[in-house]
Coordinates of C-alpha atoms in Angstrom, one line a residue:
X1 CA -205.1 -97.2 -64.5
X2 CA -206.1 -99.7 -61.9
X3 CA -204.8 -100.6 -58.3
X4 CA -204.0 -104.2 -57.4
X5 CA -203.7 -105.9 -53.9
X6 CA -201.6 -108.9 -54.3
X7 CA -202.7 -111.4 -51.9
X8 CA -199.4 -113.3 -49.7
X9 CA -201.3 -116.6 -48.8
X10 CA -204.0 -117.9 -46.9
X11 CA -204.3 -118.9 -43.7
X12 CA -206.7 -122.1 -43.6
X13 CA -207.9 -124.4 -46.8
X14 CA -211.8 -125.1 -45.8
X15 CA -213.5 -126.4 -48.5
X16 CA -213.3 -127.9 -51.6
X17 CA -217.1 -128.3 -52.6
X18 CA -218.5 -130.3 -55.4
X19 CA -214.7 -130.5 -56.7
X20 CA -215.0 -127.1 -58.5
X21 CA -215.4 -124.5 -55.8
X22 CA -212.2 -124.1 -53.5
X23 CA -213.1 -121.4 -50.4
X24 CA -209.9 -120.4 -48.5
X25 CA -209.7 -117.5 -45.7
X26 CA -207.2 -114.3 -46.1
X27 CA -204.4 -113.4 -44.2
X28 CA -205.2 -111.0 -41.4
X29 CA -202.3 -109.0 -43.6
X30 CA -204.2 -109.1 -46.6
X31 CA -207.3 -108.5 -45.3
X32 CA -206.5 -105.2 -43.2
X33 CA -204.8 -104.1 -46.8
X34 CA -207.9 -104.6 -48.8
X35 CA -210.1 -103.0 -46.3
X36 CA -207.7 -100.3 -46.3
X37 CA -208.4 -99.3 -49.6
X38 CA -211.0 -97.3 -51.2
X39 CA -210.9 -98.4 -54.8
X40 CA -210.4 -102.0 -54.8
X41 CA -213.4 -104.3 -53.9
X42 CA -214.8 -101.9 -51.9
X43 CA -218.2 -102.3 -54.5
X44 CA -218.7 -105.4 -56.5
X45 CA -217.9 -103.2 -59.8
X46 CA -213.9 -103.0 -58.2
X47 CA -213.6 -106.4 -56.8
X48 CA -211.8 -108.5 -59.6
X49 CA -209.1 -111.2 -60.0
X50 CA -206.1 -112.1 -61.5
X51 CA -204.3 -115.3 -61.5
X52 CA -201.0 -117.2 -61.8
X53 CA -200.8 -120.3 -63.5
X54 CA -199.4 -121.7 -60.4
X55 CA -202.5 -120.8 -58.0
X56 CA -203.8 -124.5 -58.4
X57 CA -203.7 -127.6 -61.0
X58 CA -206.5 -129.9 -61.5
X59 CA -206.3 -133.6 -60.4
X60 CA -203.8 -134.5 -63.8
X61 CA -201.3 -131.7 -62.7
X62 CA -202.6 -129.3 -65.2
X63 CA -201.5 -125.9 -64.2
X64 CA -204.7 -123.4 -63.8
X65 CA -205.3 -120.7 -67.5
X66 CA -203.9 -118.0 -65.6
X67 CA -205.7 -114.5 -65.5
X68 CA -203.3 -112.1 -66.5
X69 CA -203.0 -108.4 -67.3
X70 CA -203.1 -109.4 -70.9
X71 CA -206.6 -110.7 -70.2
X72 CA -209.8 -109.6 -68.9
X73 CA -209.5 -109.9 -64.9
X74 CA -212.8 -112.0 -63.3
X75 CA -215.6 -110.4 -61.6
X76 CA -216.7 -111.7 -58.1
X77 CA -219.2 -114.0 -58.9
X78 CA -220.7 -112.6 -55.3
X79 CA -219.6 -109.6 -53.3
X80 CA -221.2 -109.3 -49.5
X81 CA -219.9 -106.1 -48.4
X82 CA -218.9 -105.0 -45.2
X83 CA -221.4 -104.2 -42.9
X84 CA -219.0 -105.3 -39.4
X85 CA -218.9 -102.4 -37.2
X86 CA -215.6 -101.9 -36.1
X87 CA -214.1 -102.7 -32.5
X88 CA -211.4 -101.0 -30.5
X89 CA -208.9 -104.2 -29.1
X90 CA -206.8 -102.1 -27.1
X91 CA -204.7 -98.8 -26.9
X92 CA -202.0 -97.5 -25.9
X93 CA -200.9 -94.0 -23.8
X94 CA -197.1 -92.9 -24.5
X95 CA -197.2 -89.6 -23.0
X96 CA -192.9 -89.5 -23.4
X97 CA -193.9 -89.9 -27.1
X98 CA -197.3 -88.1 -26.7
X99 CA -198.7 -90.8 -28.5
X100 CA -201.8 -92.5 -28.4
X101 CA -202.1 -95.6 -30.3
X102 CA -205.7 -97.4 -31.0
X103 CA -205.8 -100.8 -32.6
X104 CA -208.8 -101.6 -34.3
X105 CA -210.5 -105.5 -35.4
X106 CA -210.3 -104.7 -38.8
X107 CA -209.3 -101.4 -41.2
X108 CA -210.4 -98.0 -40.3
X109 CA -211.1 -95.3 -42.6
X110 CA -209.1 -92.5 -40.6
X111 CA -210.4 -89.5 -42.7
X112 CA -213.5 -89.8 -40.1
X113 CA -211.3 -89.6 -37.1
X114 CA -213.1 -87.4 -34.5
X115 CA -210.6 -87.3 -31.4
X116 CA -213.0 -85.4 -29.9
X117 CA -214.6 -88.5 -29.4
X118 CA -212.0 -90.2 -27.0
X119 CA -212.0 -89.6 -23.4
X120 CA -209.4 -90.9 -21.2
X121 CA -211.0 -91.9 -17.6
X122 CA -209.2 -93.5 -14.5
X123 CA -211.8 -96.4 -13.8
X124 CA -213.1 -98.6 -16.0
X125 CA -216.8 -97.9 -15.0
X126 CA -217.7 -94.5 -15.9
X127 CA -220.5 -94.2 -13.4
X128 CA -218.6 -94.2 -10.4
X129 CA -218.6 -91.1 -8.8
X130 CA -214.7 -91.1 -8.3
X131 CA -213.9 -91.7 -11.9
X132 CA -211.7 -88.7 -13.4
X133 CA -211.9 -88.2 -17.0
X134 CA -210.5 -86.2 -20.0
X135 CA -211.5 -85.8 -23.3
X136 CA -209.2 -84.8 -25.9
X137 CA -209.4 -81.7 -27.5
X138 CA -206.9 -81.0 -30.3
X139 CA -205.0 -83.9 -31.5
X140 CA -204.9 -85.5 -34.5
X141 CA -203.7 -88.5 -36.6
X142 CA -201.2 -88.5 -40.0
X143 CA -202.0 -92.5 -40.2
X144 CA -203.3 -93.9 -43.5
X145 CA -206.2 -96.3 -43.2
X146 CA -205.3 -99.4 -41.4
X147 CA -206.0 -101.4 -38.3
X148 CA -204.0 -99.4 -35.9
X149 CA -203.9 -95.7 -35.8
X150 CA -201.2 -93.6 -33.9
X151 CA -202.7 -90.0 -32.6
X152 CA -199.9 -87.2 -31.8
X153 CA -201.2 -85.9 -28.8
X154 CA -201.0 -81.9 -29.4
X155 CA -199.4 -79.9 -26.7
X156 CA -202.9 -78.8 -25.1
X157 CA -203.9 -82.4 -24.8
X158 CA -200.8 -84.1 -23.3
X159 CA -200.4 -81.2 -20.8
X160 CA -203.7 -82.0 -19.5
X161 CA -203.2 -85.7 -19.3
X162 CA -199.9 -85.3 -17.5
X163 CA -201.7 -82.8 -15.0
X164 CA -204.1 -84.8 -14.1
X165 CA -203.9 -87.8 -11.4
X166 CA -204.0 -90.8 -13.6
X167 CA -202.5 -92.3 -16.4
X168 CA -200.0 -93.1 -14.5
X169 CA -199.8 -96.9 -15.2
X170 CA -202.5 -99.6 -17.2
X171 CA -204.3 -100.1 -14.1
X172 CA -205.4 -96.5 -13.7
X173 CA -205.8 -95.7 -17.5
X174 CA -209.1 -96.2 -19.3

C-alpha cells in the first residue's frame, strides 16, 4: 500500500539541458498537495515516479517506456528537502462566521497549530503605546494540512474580539 500524488501539469518548461535532462516547475496545486502530505516525498526513500507513455517522445516521435504500477517506480535521482520556513500572506477575521482564516506560502503541517500563538492587535506596530491587542485563547482548527487554514473561533475568543474596540474593518485589524 502506497499513496500517489498525480501531478495536473506544469507551469513553465525551463530547460532542456544536454538534450537528456528536462527541468519543469509544479503547479502551485500540486505543490501545496505534495507538501501536504506526510508519506510521499517527504524523505528521499518516499519520493518516486511513475510515468505515462505520453509524458514526452524523443526527437523521432517515440513515445517515452512508461513507468507503470506493473514496474518498479524511479527513485529521485536527488531530493533537497524542505528547509523554507513558512510565511503568513494574509488572513482573514469573519467574526459573523467566527472564523479566522490564515493563508500560508506554501503547506502547513496543522497538527502543530498553537492558536495561542496568534494575537489580534489594532495597529500595525506593536510598540505603539495605543495599540490594543488580543491573544486567542481557546480556538482551534479541523483543517487538514494545506496552505490555508480556517480557525473556528470558540465562543470565549470571539466574545472578546467583538468586545473590544477594533476589528471593526482591515484598517484597524492586525
Amino acid at each position: 500500500p502506497y499513496r500517489r500524488i498525480c501531478l495536473t501539469g506544469y507551469d513553465i518548461l525551463l530547460t532542456v539541458e544536454d538534450g537528456y535532462v528536462v527541468s519543469f516547475t509544479l503547479t502551485k496545486e500540486d505543490l501545496v498537495r505534495i507538501q501536504a502530505s506526510t508519506d510521499v516525498c517527504s524523505t528521499h526513500g518516499s519520493c518516486y515516479l511513475i510515468t505515462g507513455s505520453n509524458l514526452i517522445a524523443d526527437v523521432y516521435d517515440n513515445q517515452l517506456q512508461p513507468i507503470t504500477d506493473t514496474t518498479p517506480a524511479l527513485l529521485a535521482s536527488e531530493f533537497i528537502p524542505d528547509e523554507v520556513r513558512p510565511e503568513l500572506l494574509n488572513f482573514t477575521l469573519n467574526l459573523n462566521d467566527d472564523l479566522l482564516v490564515l493563508t500560508f506560502s506554501e503547506a502547513v503541517d496543522v497538527s502543530t497549530l498553537n492558536v495561542m500563538a496568534l494575537t489580534l492587535q489594532s495597529r500595525s506596530n506593536s510598540s505603539d503605546n495605543e495599540t490594543m491587542s488580543y491573544s486567542l485563547q481557546s480556538s482551534s482548527s479541523s483543517s487538514g494540512n494545506g496552505d490555508v487554514v480556517v480557525i473556528k473561533l470558540s465562543p470565549v475568543d470571539r466574545d472578546a474580539i467583538k468586545s473590544l474596540p477594533f476589528g471593526t474593518d482591515a484598517n484597524d485589524t492586525y
